[in-house]
PDB file of C-alpha atoms in Angstrom:
ATOM      1  CA  MET T  30     -22.063   5.297 -29.454  1.00 92.00           C
ATOM      2  CA  ASP T  31     -20.331   2.409 -31.197  1.00 95.00           C
ATOM      3  CA  ALA T  32     -22.421   1.536 -34.271  1.00 97.00           C
ATOM      4  CA  ARG T  33     -22.012  -1.590 -36.400  1.00 97.00           C
ATOM      5  CA  PHE T  34     -23.757  -2.066 -39.738  1.00 98.00           C
ATOM      6  CA  LEU T  35     -24.218  -5.732 -40.640  1.00 98.00           C
ATOM      7  CA  GLY T  36     -26.236  -7.820 -43.049  1.00 98.00           C
ATOM      8  CA  ILE T  37     -28.339 -10.651 -41.669  1.00 98.00           C
ATOM      9  CA  GLY T  38     -25.769 -13.243 -42.718  1.00 96.00           C
ATOM     10  CA  GLU T  39     -22.977 -11.332 -40.978  1.00 97.00           C
ATOM     11  CA  LEU T  40     -24.500 -11.614 -37.509  1.00 97.00           C
ATOM     12  CA  ALA T  41     -21.989 -13.798 -35.679  1.00 93.00           C
ATOM     13  CA  ASP T  42     -23.314 -13.176 -32.179  1.00 93.00           C
ATOM     14  CA  THR T  43     -26.336 -11.741 -30.402  1.00 93.00           C
ATOM     15  CA  PRO T  44     -26.050  -7.960 -30.068  1.00 96.00           C
ATOM     16  CA  ALA T  45     -27.150  -6.198 -26.916  1.00 95.00           C
ATOM     17  CA  VAL T  46     -29.135  -3.622 -28.893  1.00 98.00           C
ATOM     18  CA  ALA T  47     -30.266  -4.148 -32.471  1.00 98.00           C
ATOM     19  CA  VAL T  48     -31.985  -1.797 -34.898  1.00 98.00           C
ATOM     20  CA  VAL T  49     -33.392  -3.777 -37.806  1.00 98.00           C
ATOM     21  CA  VAL T  50     -33.864  -1.573 -40.865  1.00 98.00           C
ATOM     22  CA  ASP T  51     -36.153  -2.337 -43.797  1.00 98.00           C
ATOM     23  CA  VAL T  52     -37.180   0.852 -45.583  1.00 98.00           C
ATOM     24  CA  MET T  53     -38.790  -0.659 -48.698  1.00 97.00           C
ATOM     25  CA  ARG T  54     -41.066  -1.853 -47.373  1.00 97.00           C
ATOM     26  CA  ALA T  55     -41.546  -4.040 -44.306  1.00 98.00           C
ATOM     27  CA  PHE T  56     -41.137  -1.529 -41.507  1.00 98.00           C
ATOM     28  CA  THR T  57     -42.738   1.336 -43.383  1.00 98.00           C
ATOM     29  CA  VAL T  58     -45.731  -0.982 -43.701  1.00 98.00           C
ATOM     30  CA  ALA T  59     -45.513  -1.874 -40.002  1.00 98.00           C
ATOM     31  CA  ALA T  60     -45.560   1.804 -39.036  1.00 98.00           C
ATOM     32  CA  TRP T  61     -48.575   2.410 -41.262  1.00 98.00           C
ATOM     33  CA  ALA T  62     -50.322  -0.579 -39.694  1.00 98.00           C
ATOM     34  CA  PHE T  63     -49.938   0.974 -36.247  1.00 98.00           C
ATOM     35  CA  ALA T  64     -51.070   4.332 -37.589  1.00 97.00           C
ATOM     36  CA  ARG T  65     -54.179   2.591 -38.924  1.00 97.00           C
ATOM     37  CA  GLY T  66     -54.930   1.238 -35.462  1.00 97.00           C
ATOM     38  CA  ALA T  67     -53.224  -2.164 -35.270  1.00 98.00           C
ATOM     39  CA  GLU T  68     -52.568  -3.288 -31.697  1.00 97.00           C
ATOM     40  CA  LYS T  69     -49.570  -5.495 -32.477  1.00 98.00           C
ATOM     41  CA  ILE T  70     -47.725  -7.187 -35.329  1.00 98.00           C
ATOM     42  CA  VAL T  71     -46.630 -10.803 -35.121  1.00 98.00           C
ATOM     43  CA  LEU T  72     -43.451 -11.362 -37.144  1.00 98.00           C
ATOM     44  CA  ALA T  73     -43.821 -14.758 -38.808  1.00 98.00           C
ATOM     45  CA  GLU T  74     -40.864 -16.992 -39.610  1.00 97.00           C
ATOM     46  CA  SER T  75     -42.409 -18.426 -42.766  1.00 97.00           C
ATOM     47  CA  LEU T  76     -45.423 -18.192 -45.051  1.00 97.00           C
ATOM     48  CA  ASP T  77     -46.660 -21.459 -43.578  1.00 98.00           C
ATOM     49  CA  GLU T  78     -46.471 -20.056 -40.048  1.00 98.00           C
ATOM     50  CA  ALA T  79     -48.305 -16.914 -41.152  1.00 98.00           C
ATOM     51  CA  LEU T  80     -51.074 -19.001 -42.701  1.00 98.00           C
ATOM     52  CA  SER T  81     -51.237 -21.248 -39.629  1.00 98.00           C
ATOM     53  CA  LEU T  82     -51.599 -18.232 -37.327  1.00 98.00           C
ATOM     54  CA  LYS T  83     -54.290 -16.809 -39.586  1.00 98.00           C
ATOM     55  CA  ALA T  84     -56.149 -20.119 -39.563  1.00 98.00           C
ATOM     56  CA  ARG T  85     -56.075 -20.235 -35.754  1.00 97.00           C
ATOM     57  CA  HIS T  86     -57.022 -16.551 -35.465  1.00 98.00           C
ATOM     58  CA  PRO T  87     -59.362 -15.701 -38.369  1.00 97.00           C
ATOM     59  CA  ASP T  88     -59.771 -12.119 -37.128  1.00 97.00           C
ATOM     60  CA  TRP T  89     -56.031 -11.448 -37.525  1.00 98.00           C
ATOM     61  CA  VAL T  90     -54.806  -9.672 -40.678  1.00 98.00           C
ATOM     62  CA  ALA T  91     -52.112 -11.552 -42.609  1.00 98.00           C
ATOM     63  CA  LEU T  92     -49.847  -9.829 -45.111  1.00 97.00           C
ATOM     64  CA  LYS T  93     -46.864 -10.859 -47.214  1.00 97.00           C
ATOM     65  CA  ASP T  94     -44.474  -9.727 -49.942  1.00 94.00           C
ATOM     66  CA  GLY T  95     -45.435 -10.179 -53.568  1.00 93.00           C
ATOM     67  CA  PRO T  96     -48.832 -10.517 -55.218  1.00 93.00           C
ATOM     68  CA  PRO T  97     -52.073 -11.342 -53.387  1.00 94.00           C
ATOM     69  CA  ALA T  98     -52.326 -14.991 -52.358  1.00 95.00           C
ATOM     70  CA  PRO T  99     -55.005 -17.255 -50.850  1.00 96.00           C
ATOM     71  CA  GLY T 100     -55.119 -16.998 -47.074  1.00 96.00           C
ATOM     72  CA  PHE T 101     -53.540 -13.551 -46.948  1.00 97.00           C
ATOM     73  CA  ASP T 102     -55.602 -10.405 -46.479  1.00 97.00           C
ATOM     74  CA  THR T 103     -53.267  -7.907 -48.094  1.00 96.00           C
ATOM     75  CA  VAL T 104     -49.720  -7.340 -49.317  1.00 96.00           C
ATOM     76  CA  ASN T 105     -46.619  -5.551 -48.083  1.00 96.00           C
ATOM     77  CA  SER T 106     -47.407  -2.122 -49.543  1.00 97.00           C
ATOM     78  CA  PRO T 107     -47.768   1.021 -47.427  1.00 97.00           C
ATOM     79  CA  ALA T 108     -49.921   2.699 -50.068  1.00 97.00           C
ATOM     80  CA  LEU T 109     -52.336  -0.218 -50.185  1.00 95.00           C
ATOM     81  CA  LEU T 110     -52.457  -0.433 -46.382  1.00 96.00           C
ATOM     82  CA  ARG T 111     -52.992   3.253 -45.639  1.00 94.00           C
ATOM     83  CA  SER T 112     -56.750   3.075 -46.270  1.00 92.00           C
ATOM     84  CA  VAL T 113     -57.328  -0.139 -44.287  1.00 95.00           C
ATOM     85  CA  ASP T 114     -59.012   0.130 -40.884  1.00 96.00           C
ATOM     86  CA  LEU T 115     -56.955  -1.984 -38.479  1.00 97.00           C
ATOM     87  CA  GLY T 116     -58.446  -0.652 -35.254  1.00 97.00           C
ATOM     88  CA  GLY T 117     -57.563  -3.072 -32.431  1.00 97.00           C
ATOM     89  CA  ARG T 118     -56.462  -5.794 -34.855  1.00 98.00           C
ATOM     90  CA  THR T 119     -53.426  -8.059 -34.781  1.00 98.00           C
ATOM     91  CA  VAL T 120     -51.376  -8.172 -37.976  1.00 98.00           C
ATOM     92  CA  VAL T 121     -49.255 -11.146 -39.037  1.00 98.00           C
ATOM     93  CA  GLN T 122     -46.368 -10.030 -41.246  1.00 98.00           C
ATOM     94  CA  LYS T 123     -43.978 -12.175 -43.289  1.00 98.00           C
ATOM     95  CA  THR T 124     -41.524 -10.479 -45.631  1.00 97.00           C
ATOM     96  CA  THR T 125     -38.397 -11.468 -47.508  1.00 95.00           C
ATOM     97  CA  ALA T 126     -35.928  -9.446 -45.453  1.00 97.00           C
ATOM     98  CA  GLY T 127     -37.390  -7.321 -42.653  1.00 98.00           C
ATOM     99  CA  THR T 128     -39.081  -9.990 -40.582  1.00 98.00           C
ATOM    100  CA  VAL T 129     -36.132 -12.340 -41.166  1.00 98.00           C
ATOM    101  CA  GLY T 130     -33.759  -9.714 -39.781  1.00 98.00           C
ATOM    102  CA  ALA T 131     -35.849  -9.102 -36.680  1.00 98.00           C
ATOM    103  CA  LEU T 132     -36.098 -12.806 -35.913  1.00 98.00           C
ATOM    104  CA  ALA T 133     -32.333 -13.185 -36.364  1.00 98.00           C
ATOM    105  CA  VAL T 134     -31.706 -10.886 -33.378  1.00 98.00           C
ATOM    106  CA  LYS T 135     -34.686 -11.900 -31.238  1.00 97.00           C
ATOM    107  CA  GLU T 136     -32.393 -12.719 -28.288  1.00 96.00           C
ATOM    108  CA  ALA T 137     -31.091  -9.145 -28.075  1.00 97.00           C
ATOM    109  CA  SER T 138     -32.077  -7.167 -24.978  1.00 97.00           C
ATOM    110  CA  LEU T 139     -33.607  -4.452 -27.181  1.00 98.00           C
ATOM    111  CA  VAL T 140     -34.817  -4.924 -30.758  1.00 98.00           C
ATOM    112  CA  LEU T 141     -36.082  -1.908 -32.687  1.00 98.00           C
ATOM    113  CA  CYS T 142     -37.529  -2.110 -36.189  1.00 98.00           C
ATOM    114  CA  ALA T 143     -37.136   1.012 -38.269  1.00 98.00           C
ATOM    115  CA  GLY T 144     -37.382   2.937 -41.511  1.00 98.00           C
ATOM    116  CA  PHE T 145     -37.239   6.623 -42.348  1.00 98.00           C
ATOM    117  CA  VAL T 146     -40.849   7.080 -41.228  1.00 98.00           C
ATOM    118  CA  VAL T 147     -39.849   6.450 -37.588  1.00 98.00           C
ATOM    119  CA  ALA T 148     -36.205   7.543 -37.747  1.00 98.00           C
ATOM    120  CA  GLU T 149     -36.228  10.346 -35.181  1.00 97.00           C
ATOM    121  CA  ALA T 150     -38.365   8.400 -32.713  1.00 97.00           C
ATOM    122  CA  THR T 151     -35.936   5.472 -33.027  1.00 97.00           C
ATOM    123  CA  ALA T 152     -32.908   7.714 -32.517  1.00 97.00           C
ATOM    124  CA  ARG T 153     -34.556   9.364 -29.531  1.00 95.00           C
ATOM    125  CA  LEU T 154     -35.266   6.011 -27.905  1.00 96.00           C
ATOM    126  CA  LEU T 155     -31.622   5.019 -28.370  1.00 96.00           C
ATOM    127  CA  ARG T 156     -30.560   8.314 -26.785  1.00 94.00           C
ATOM    128  CA  THR T 157     -32.966   7.776 -23.904  1.00 93.00           C
ATOM    129  CA  ARG T 158     -31.572   4.307 -23.316  1.00 92.00           C
ATOM    130  CA  GLY T 159     -28.009   5.591 -23.474  1.00 91.00           C
ATOM    131  CA  SER T 160     -26.995   2.621 -25.604  1.00 85.00           C
ATOM    132  CA  GLU T 161     -23.202   2.430 -25.908  1.00 88.00           C
ATOM    133  CA  SER T 162     -23.139  -0.200 -28.651  1.00 95.00           C
ATOM    134  CA  VAL T 163     -25.813  -0.654 -31.328  1.00 98.00           C
ATOM    135  CA  THR T 164     -25.911  -3.148 -34.181  1.00 98.00           C
ATOM    136  CA  PHE T 165     -27.851  -1.936 -37.203  1.00 98.00           C
ATOM    137  CA  VAL T 166     -29.113  -4.862 -39.245  1.00 98.00           C
ATOM    138  CA  VAL T 167     -29.207  -3.856 -42.911  1.00 98.00           C
ATOM    139  CA  THR T 168     -31.752  -6.355 -44.156  1.00 98.00           C
ATOM    140  CA  GLY T 169     -31.982  -5.838 -47.915  1.00 97.00           C
ATOM    141  CA  GLU T 170     -29.688  -7.351 -50.542  1.00 96.00           C
ATOM    142  CA  ASP T 171     -27.577  -9.304 -48.033  1.00 94.00           C
ATOM    143  CA  GLY T 172     -26.670  -6.093 -46.227  1.00 96.00           C
ATOM    144  CA  ARG T 173     -25.908  -4.066 -49.359  1.00 96.00           C
ATOM    145  CA  ALA T 174     -29.277  -2.348 -49.889  1.00 98.00           C
ATOM    146  CA  ASP T 175     -28.412   1.345 -49.950  1.00 98.00           C
ATOM    147  CA  GLU T 176     -31.859   2.479 -48.822  1.00 98.00           C
ATOM    148  CA  ASP T 177     -31.487   0.411 -45.643  1.00 98.00           C
ATOM    149  CA  LEU T 178     -27.843   1.342 -45.084  1.00 98.00           C
ATOM    150  CA  ALA T 179     -28.589   5.035 -45.632  1.00 98.00           C
ATOM    151  CA  CYS T 180     -31.422   4.916 -43.118  1.00 98.00           C
ATOM    152  CA  ALA T 181     -29.320   3.004 -40.601  1.00 98.00           C
ATOM    153  CA  GLN T 182     -26.471   5.485 -40.936  1.00 98.00           C
ATOM    154  CA  TYR T 183     -28.861   8.407 -40.578  1.00 98.00           C
ATOM    155  CA  ILE T 184     -30.412   7.003 -37.392  1.00 98.00           C
ATOM    156  CA  ALA T 185     -26.943   6.298 -35.966  1.00 98.00           C
ATOM    157  CA  ARG T 186     -25.801   9.828 -36.764  1.00 97.00           C
ATOM    158  CA  ARG T 187     -29.038  11.326 -35.484  1.00 97.00           C
ATOM    159  CA  THR T 188     -28.647   9.478 -32.200  1.00 96.00           C
ATOM    160  CA  THR T 189     -25.454  11.358 -31.408  1.00 94.00           C
ATOM    161  CA  GLU T 190     -25.893  14.505 -33.525  1.00 93.00           C
ATOM    162  CA  ALA T 191     -29.455  15.782 -33.271  1.00 85.00           C
ATOM    163  CA  GLY T 192     -28.942  18.362 -36.022  1.00 90.00           C
ATOM    164  CA  THR T 193     -27.983  15.856 -38.732  1.00 95.00           C
ATOM    165  CA  ASP T 194     -29.484  16.749 -42.121  1.00 97.00           C
ATOM    166  CA  ALA T 195     -31.403  13.880 -43.726  1.00 98.00           C
ATOM    167  CA  ALA T 196     -31.227  15.144 -47.318  1.00 98.00           C
ATOM    168  CA  GLU T 197     -28.251  13.112 -48.545  1.00 98.00           C
ATOM    169  CA  PHE T 198     -29.449   9.937 -46.820  1.00 98.00           C
ATOM    170  CA  LEU T 199     -32.890  10.287 -48.401  1.00 98.00           C
ATOM    171  CA  ARG T 200     -31.284  10.982 -51.780  1.00 98.00           C
ATOM    172  CA  ARG T 201     -29.321   7.732 -51.568  1.00 98.00           C
ATOM    173  CA  ALA T 202     -32.429   5.791 -50.614  1.00 98.00           C
ATOM    174  CA  GLY T 203     -34.384   7.333 -53.464  1.00 98.00           C
ATOM    175  CA  ALA T 204     -31.649   6.322 -55.916  1.00 98.00           C
ATOM    176  CA  SER T 205     -31.461   2.730 -54.647  1.00 98.00           C
ATOM    177  CA  ARG T 206     -32.213  -0.388 -56.654  1.00 96.00           C
ATOM    178  CA  ALA T 207     -35.273  -1.109 -54.530  1.00 96.00           C
ATOM    179  CA  ALA T 208     -36.697   2.350 -55.209  1.00 97.00           C
ATOM    180  CA  ALA T 209     -36.104   1.937 -58.954  1.00 96.00           C
ATOM    181  CA  GLU T 210     -37.759  -1.482 -59.011  1.00 95.00           C
ATOM    182  CA  LEU T 211     -40.771  -0.237 -57.092  1.00 94.00           C
ATOM    183  CA  ALA T 212     -41.083   2.822 -59.327  1.00 92.00           C
ATOM    184  CA  ARG T 213     -41.017   0.617 -62.429  1.00 92.00           C
ATOM    185  CA  GLY T 214     -43.522  -1.854 -60.997  1.00 87.00           C
ATOM    186  CA  VAL T 215     -40.986  -4.686 -61.103  1.00 87.00           C
ATOM    187  CA  ARG T 216     -41.932  -5.849 -57.622  1.00 87.00           C
ATOM    188  CA  ARG T 217     -45.384  -7.375 -57.568  1.00 85.00           C
ATOM    189  CA  GLY T 218     -47.809  -6.338 -54.857  1.00 91.00           C
ATOM    190  CA  SER T 219     -46.739  -2.703 -55.006  1.00 93.00           C
ATOM    191  CA  HIS T 220     -48.362   0.689 -55.591  1.00 95.00           C
ATOM    192  CA  PRO T 221     -46.956   3.763 -57.403  1.00 94.00           C
ATOM    193  CA  ASP T 222     -46.974   5.741 -54.130  1.00 97.00           C
ATOM    194  CA  ASP T 223     -44.888   3.205 -52.188  1.00 97.00           C
ATOM    195  CA  VAL T 224     -41.498   4.863 -52.748  1.00 98.00           C
ATOM    196  CA  ALA T 225     -42.690   8.308 -51.668  1.00 98.00           C
ATOM    197  CA  LEU T 226     -44.293   6.870 -48.547  1.00 98.00           C
ATOM    198  CA  CYS T 227     -41.117   4.961 -47.663  1.00 98.00           C
ATOM    199  CA  LEU T 228     -39.098   8.183 -47.909  1.00 98.00           C
ATOM    200  CA  GLU T 229     -41.460  10.250 -45.760  1.00 98.00           C
ATOM    201  CA  LEU T 230     -39.133  11.307 -42.960  1.00 98.00           C
ATOM    202  CA  ASP T 231     -40.476  11.083 -39.396  1.00 98.00           C
ATOM    203  CA  ARG T 232     -44.061  10.555 -40.539  1.00 98.00           C
ATOM    204  CA  PHE T 233     -44.863   8.855 -37.235  1.00 97.00           C
ATOM    205  CA  PRO T 234     -43.953   9.835 -33.656  1.00 96.00           C
ATOM    206  CA  PHE T 235     -43.367   6.332 -32.276  1.00 97.00           C
ATOM    207  CA  ALA T 236     -40.535   3.825 -32.308  1.00 98.00           C
ATOM    208  CA  MET T 237     -41.289   0.122 -32.872  1.00 98.00           C
ATOM    209  CA  VAL T 238     -40.055  -2.440 -30.353  1.00 98.00           C
ATOM    210  CA  ALA T 239     -40.041  -6.195 -30.983  1.00 98.00           C
ATOM    211  CA  THR T 240     -40.122  -8.541 -28.009  1.00 98.00           C
ATOM    212  CA  PRO T 241     -40.720 -12.269 -27.500  1.00 97.00           C
ATOM    213  CA  GLU T 242     -44.231 -13.028 -26.270  1.00 97.00           C
ATOM    214  CA  GLY T 243     -44.385 -16.760 -25.669  1.00 96.00           C
ATOM    215  CA  PRO T 244     -43.210 -18.459 -28.874  1.00 96.00           C
ATOM    216  CA  LEU T 245     -43.889 -15.383 -31.018  1.00 98.00           C
ATOM    217  CA  MET T 246     -41.861 -12.268 -31.819  1.00 98.00           C
ATOM    218  CA  VAL T 247     -44.251  -9.340 -31.481  1.00 98.00           C
ATOM    219  CA  LEU T 248     -43.794  -5.775 -32.653  1.00 98.00           C
ATOM    220  CA  ARG T 249     -45.511  -2.907 -30.866  1.00 98.00           C
ATOM    221  CA  PRO T 250     -45.311   0.885 -31.088  1.00 98.00           C
ATOM    222  CA  SER T 251     -43.492   2.572 -28.241  1.00 92.00           C
ATOM    223  CA  ALA T 252     -44.087   6.153 -27.200  1.00 75.00           C
ATOM    224  CA  VAL T 253     -40.828   8.058 -26.898  1.00 65.00           C
ATOM    225  CA  PRO T 254     -40.373  10.924 -24.406  1.00 59.00           C
ATOM    226  CA  SER T 255     -40.149  14.280 -26.131  1.00 58.00           C
ATOM    227  CA  PRO T 256     -36.890  16.186 -25.632  1.00 53.00           C
ATOM    228  CA  LEU T 257     -36.957  18.881 -22.960  1.00 41.00           C
TER     229      LEU T 257
END
């Protein structure tokens, strides 16, 4: 498999297959939302679009980066979301990097959104598809976020080498700037358990696939066949 690792701003063309990685915290949060029963996640282009969707669909759950804000139900924290009952609900998510990265590759034939919590399921789906070329979109810090790059590299390696050890990749993510800022409470709208939850390898058995549904980009969990 030919793997490319690019920041959002480095995407010069539409890849055939894209894996958009945001470990801390967008796609860890998305995975937790599905685990808490969410039916789908609408990836909003802007805060205004998220608020507009929420206004048109009051039963939807809107979340964003940063501190709580009027019109939004919660924030982009896996620890704060893990106790929320989202059974059958639609979530609207707008984040600084993760949702932006997914929307940047929305024309790709396959768009997966990933973090360590769904790493093996994502790798297994790529193996099942037999993807020859995969672009990993490293969303944080203009493509330099080591937690996202480490996760992307681990998934790429795991796709072709099932026995790959995750320890060094998780160590890098845990030593990243994002992890340090979350641990120190620098990022508002966070919880002390967020870093540990973002580094919980293969916590969930599903991959997450984003597809256009009308004018919206919608993320859904995808069951992945177990290896024989």
